[in-house]
CSV table of N, CA, C and O in Angstrom, one decimal:
chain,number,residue,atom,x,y,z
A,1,UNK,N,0.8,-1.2,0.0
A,1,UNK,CA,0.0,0.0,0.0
A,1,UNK,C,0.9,1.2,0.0
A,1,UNK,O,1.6,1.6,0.9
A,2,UNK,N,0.7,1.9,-1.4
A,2,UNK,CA,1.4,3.5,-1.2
A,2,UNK,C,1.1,4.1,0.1
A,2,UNK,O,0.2,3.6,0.7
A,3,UNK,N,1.7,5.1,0.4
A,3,UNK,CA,1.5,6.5,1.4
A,3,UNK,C,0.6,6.8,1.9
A,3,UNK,O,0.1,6.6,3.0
A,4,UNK,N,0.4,7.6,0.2
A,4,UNK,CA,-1.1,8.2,0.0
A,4,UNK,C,-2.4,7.4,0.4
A,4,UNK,O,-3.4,7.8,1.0
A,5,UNK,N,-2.2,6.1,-0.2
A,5,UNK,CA,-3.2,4.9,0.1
A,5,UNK,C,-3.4,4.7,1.4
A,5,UNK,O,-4.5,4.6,1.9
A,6,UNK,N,-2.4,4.7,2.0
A,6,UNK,CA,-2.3,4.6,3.5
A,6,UNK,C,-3.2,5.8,4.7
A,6,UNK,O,-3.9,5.5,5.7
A,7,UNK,N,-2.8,7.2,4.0
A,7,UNK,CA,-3.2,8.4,4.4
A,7,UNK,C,-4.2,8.5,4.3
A,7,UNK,O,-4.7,9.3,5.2
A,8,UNK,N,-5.4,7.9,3.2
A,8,UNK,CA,-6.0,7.8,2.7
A,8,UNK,C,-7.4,7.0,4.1
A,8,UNK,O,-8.3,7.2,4.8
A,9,UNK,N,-6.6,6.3,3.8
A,9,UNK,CA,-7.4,4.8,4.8
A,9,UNK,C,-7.4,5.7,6.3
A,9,UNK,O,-8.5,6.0,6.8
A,10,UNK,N,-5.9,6.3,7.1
A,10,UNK,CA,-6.3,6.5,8.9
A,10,UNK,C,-7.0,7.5,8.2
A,10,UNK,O,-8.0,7.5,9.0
A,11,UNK,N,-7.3,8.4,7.3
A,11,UNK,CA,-8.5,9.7,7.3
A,11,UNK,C,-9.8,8.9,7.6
A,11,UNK,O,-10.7,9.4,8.4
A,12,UNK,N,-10.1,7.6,6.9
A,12,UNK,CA,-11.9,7.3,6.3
A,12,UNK,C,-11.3,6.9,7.9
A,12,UNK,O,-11.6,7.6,8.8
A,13,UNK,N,-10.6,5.8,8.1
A,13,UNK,CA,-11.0,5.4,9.4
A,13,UNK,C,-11.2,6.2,11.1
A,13,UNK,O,-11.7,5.7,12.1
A,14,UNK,N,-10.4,7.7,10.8
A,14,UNK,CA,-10.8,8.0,11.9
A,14,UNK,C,-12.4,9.1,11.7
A,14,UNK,O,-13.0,9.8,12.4
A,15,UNK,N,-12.6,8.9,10.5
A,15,UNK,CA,-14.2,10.2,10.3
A,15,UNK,C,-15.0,8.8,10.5
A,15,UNK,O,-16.2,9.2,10.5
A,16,UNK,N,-14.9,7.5,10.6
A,16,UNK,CA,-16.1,6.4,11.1
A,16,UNK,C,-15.9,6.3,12.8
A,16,UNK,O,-16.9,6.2,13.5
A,17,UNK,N,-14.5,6.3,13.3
A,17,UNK,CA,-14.5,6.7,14.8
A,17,UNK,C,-15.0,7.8,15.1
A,17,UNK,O,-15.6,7.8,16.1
A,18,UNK,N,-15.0,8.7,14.6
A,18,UNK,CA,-15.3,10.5,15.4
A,18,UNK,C,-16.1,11.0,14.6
A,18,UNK,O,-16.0,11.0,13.4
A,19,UNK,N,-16.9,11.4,15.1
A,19,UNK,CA,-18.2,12.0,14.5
A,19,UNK,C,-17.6,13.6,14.5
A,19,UNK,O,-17.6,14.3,13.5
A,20,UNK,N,-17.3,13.8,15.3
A,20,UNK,CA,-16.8,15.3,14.8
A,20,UNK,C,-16.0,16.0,14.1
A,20,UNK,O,-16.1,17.2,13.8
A,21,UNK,N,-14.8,14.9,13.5
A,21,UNK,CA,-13.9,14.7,12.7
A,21,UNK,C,-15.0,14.8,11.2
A,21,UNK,O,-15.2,15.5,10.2
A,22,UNK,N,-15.6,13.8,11.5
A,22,UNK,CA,-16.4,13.7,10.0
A,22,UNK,C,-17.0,14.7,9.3
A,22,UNK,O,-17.1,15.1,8.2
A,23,UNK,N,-17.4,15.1,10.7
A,23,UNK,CA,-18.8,16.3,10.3
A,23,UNK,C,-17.6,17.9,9.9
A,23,UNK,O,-17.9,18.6,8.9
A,24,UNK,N,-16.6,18.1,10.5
A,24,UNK,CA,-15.6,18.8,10.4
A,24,UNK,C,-15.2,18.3,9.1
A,24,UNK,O,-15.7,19.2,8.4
A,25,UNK,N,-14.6,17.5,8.2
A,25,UNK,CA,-14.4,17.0,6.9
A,25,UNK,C,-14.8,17.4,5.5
A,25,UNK,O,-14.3,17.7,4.4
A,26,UNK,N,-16.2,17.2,6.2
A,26,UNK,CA,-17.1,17.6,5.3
A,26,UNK,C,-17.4,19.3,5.3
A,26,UNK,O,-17.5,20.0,4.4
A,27,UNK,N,-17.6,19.4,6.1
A,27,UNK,CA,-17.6,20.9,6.2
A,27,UNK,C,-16.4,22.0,5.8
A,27,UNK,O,-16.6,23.2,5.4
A,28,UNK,N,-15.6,21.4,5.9
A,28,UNK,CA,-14.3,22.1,6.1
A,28,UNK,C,-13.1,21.1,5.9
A,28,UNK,O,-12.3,20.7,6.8
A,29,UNK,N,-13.0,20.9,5.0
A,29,UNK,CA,-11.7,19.5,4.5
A,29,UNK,C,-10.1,20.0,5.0
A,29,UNK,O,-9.3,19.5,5.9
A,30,UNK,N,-9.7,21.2,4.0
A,30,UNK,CA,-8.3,21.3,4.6
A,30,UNK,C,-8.2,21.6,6.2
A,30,UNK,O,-7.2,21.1,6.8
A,31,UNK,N,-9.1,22.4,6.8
A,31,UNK,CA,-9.4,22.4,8.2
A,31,UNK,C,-9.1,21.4,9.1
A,31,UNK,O,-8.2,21.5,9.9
A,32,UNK,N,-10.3,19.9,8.6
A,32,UNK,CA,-10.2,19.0,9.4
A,32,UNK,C,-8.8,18.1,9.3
A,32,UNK,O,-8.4,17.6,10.3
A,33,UNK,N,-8.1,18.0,8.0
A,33,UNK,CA,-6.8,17.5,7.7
A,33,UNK,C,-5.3,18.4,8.4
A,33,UNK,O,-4.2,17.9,8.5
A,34,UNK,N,-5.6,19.5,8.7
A,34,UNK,CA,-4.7,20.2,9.0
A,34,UNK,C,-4.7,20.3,10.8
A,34,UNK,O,-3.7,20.8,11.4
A,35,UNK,N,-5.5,19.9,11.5
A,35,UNK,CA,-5.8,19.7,12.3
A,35,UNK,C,-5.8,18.3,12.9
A,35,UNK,O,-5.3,18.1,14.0
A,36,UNK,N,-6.3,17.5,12.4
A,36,UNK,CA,-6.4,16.0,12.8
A,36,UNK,C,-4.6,15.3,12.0
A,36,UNK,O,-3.7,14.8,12.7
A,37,UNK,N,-4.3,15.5,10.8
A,37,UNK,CA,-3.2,15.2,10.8
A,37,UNK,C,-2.2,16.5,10.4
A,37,UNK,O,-1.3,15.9,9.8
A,38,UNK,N,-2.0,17.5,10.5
A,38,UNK,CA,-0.7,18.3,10.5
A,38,UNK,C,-0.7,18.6,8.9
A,38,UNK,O,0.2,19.1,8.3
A,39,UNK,N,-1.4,18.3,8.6
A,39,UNK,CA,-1.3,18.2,6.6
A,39,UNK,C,-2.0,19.9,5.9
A,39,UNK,O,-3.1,20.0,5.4
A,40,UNK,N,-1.4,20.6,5.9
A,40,UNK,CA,-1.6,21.8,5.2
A,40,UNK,C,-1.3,21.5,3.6
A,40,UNK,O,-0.5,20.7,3.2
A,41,UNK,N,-2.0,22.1,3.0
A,41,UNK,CA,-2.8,21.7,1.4
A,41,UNK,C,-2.3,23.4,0.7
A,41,UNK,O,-2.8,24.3,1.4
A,42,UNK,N,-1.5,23.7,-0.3
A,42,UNK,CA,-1.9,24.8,-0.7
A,42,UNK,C,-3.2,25.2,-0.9
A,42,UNK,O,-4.1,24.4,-0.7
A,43,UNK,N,-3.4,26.6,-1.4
A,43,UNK,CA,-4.6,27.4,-1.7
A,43,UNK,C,-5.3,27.0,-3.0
A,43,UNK,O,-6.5,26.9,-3.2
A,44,UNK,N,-4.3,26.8,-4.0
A,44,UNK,CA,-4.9,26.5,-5.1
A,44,UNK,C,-5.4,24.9,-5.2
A,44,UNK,O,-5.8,24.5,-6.3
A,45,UNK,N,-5.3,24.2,-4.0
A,45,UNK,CA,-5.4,23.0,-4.2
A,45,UNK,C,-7.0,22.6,-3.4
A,45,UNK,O,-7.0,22.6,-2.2
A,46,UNK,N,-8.1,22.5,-4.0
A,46,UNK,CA,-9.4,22.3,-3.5
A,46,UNK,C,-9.6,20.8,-3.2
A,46,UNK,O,-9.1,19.9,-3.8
A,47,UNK,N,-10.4,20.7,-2.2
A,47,UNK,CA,-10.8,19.5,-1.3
A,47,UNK,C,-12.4,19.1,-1.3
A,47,UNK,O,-13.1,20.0,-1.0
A,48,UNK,N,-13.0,17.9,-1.6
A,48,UNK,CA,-14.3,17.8,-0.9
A,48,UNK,C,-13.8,16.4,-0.2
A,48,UNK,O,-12.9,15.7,-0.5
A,49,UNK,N,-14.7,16.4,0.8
A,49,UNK,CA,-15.3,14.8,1.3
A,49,UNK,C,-16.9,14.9,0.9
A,49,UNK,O,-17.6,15.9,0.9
A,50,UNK,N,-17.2,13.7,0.7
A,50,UNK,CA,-18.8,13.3,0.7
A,50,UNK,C,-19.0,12.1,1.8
A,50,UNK,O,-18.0,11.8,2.5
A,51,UNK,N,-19.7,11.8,2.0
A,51,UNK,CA,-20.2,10.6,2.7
A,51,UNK,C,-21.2,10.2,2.1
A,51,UNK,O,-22.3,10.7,2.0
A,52,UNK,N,-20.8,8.6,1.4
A,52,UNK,CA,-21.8,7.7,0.9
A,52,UNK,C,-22.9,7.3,2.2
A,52,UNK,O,-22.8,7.3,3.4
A,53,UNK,N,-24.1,6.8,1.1
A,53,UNK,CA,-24.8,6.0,2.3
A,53,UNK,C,-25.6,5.1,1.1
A,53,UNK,O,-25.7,5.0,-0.1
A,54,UNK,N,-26.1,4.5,2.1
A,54,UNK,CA,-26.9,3.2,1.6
A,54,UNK,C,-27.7,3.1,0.5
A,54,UNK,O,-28.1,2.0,0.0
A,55,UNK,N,-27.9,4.3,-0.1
A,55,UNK,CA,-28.6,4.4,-1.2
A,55,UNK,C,-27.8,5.6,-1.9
A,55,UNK,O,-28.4,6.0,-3.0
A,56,UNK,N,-26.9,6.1,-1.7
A,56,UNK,CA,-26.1,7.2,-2.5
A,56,UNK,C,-25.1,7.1,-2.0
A,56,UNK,O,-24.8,7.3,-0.9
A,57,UNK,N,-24.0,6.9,-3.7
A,57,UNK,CA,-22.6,6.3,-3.5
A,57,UNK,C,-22.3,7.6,-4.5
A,57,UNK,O,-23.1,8.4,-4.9
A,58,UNK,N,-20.7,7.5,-5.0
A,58,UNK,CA,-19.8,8.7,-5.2
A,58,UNK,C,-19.3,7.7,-5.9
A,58,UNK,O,-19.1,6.5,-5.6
A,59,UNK,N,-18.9,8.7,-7.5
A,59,UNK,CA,-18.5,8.2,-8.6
A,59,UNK,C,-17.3,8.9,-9.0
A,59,UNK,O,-17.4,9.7,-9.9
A,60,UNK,N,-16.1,8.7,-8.6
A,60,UNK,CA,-14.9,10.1,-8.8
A,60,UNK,C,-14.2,10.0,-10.3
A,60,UNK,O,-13.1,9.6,-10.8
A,61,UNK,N,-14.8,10.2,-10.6
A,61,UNK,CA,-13.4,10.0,-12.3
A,61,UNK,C,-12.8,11.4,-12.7
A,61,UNK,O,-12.9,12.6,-13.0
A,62,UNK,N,-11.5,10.0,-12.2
A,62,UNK,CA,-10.1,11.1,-12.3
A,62,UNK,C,-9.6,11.8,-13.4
A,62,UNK,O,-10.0,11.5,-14.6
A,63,UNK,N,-8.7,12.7,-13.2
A,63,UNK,CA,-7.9,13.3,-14.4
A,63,UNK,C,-8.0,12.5,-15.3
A,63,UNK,O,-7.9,11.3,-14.9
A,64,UNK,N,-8.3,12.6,-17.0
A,64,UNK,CA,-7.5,11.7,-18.1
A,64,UNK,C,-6.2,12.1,-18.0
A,64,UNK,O,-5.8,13.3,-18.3
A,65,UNK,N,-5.3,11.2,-17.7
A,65,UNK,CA,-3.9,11.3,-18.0
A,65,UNK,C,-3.4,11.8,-19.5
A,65,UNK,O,-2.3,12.2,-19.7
A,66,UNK,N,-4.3,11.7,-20.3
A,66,UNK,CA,-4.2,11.9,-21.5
A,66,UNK,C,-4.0,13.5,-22.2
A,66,UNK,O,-3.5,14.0,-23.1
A,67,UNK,N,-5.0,13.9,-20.9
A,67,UNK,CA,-5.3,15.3,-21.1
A,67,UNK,C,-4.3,16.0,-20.3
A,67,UNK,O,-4.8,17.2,-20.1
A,68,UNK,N,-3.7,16.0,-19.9
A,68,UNK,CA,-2.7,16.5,-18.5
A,68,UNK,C,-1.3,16.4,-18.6
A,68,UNK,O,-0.5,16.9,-17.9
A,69,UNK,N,-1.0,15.6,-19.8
A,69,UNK,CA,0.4,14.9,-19.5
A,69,UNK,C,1.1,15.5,-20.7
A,69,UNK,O,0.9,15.3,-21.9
A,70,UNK,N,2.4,16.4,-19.9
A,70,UNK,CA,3.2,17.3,-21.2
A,70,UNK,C,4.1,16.4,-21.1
A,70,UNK,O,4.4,15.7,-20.2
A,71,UNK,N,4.7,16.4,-22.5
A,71,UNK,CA,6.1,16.1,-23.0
A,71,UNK,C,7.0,17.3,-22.9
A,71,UNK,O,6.8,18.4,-23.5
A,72,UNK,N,7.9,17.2,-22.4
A,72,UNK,CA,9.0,18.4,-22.1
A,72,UNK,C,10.0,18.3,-23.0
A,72,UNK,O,10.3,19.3,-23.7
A,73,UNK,N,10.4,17.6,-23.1
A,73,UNK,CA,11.7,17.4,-24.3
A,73,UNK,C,11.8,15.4,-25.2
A,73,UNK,O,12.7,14.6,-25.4
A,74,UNK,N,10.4,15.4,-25.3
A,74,UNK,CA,10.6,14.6,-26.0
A,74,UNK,C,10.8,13.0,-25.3
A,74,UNK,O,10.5,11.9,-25.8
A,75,UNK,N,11.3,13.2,-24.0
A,75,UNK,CA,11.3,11.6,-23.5
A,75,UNK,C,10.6,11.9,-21.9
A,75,UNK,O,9.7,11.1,-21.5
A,76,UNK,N,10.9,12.8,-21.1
A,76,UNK,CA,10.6,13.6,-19.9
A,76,UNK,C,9.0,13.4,-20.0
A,76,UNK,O,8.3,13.4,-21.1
A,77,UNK,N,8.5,13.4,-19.2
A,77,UNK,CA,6.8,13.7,-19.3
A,77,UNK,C,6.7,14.3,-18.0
A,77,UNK,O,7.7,14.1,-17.2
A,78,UNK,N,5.9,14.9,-17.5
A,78,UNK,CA,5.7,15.5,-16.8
A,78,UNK,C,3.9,16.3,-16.7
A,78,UNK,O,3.1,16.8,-17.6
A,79,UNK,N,3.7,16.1,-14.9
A,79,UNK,CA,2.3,16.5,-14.9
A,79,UNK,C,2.3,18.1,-14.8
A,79,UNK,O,1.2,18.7,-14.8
């Protein structure tokens, strides 16, 4: 498991322990992240959380790599 994957997982797992964490997440994502783990986000960098439920789930489709991905000098790629 990457990092990120990892970072990923104690976040969902402590907003199902703490209700106030969650409700703070959602409300306020770099907030609740900067606070619960030390993780400050630049300004230009925007956040949501949702919360699925039983009858409404979350469909994220990511960046196309396709669309995003410069060639710098021909072998270099870069986001």
């Amino acid at each position: 498991m990457s990092s990120n994957e990892t970072l990923k997982a104690q976040i969902i797992q402590k907003a199902w322990e703490d209700e106030a964490f969650k409700n703070q997440l959602i409300a306020n994502p770099k907030a609740a992240l900067k606070q619960a783990f030390n993780i400050t986000l630049p300004d230009d960098i925007k956040v949501k959380a949702v919360e699925e439920t039983s009858t409404e789930f979350v469909l994220v489709i990511p960046t196309n790599p396709a669309k995003v991905l410069v060639t710098t000098n021909g072998t270099e790629q870069t986001w």
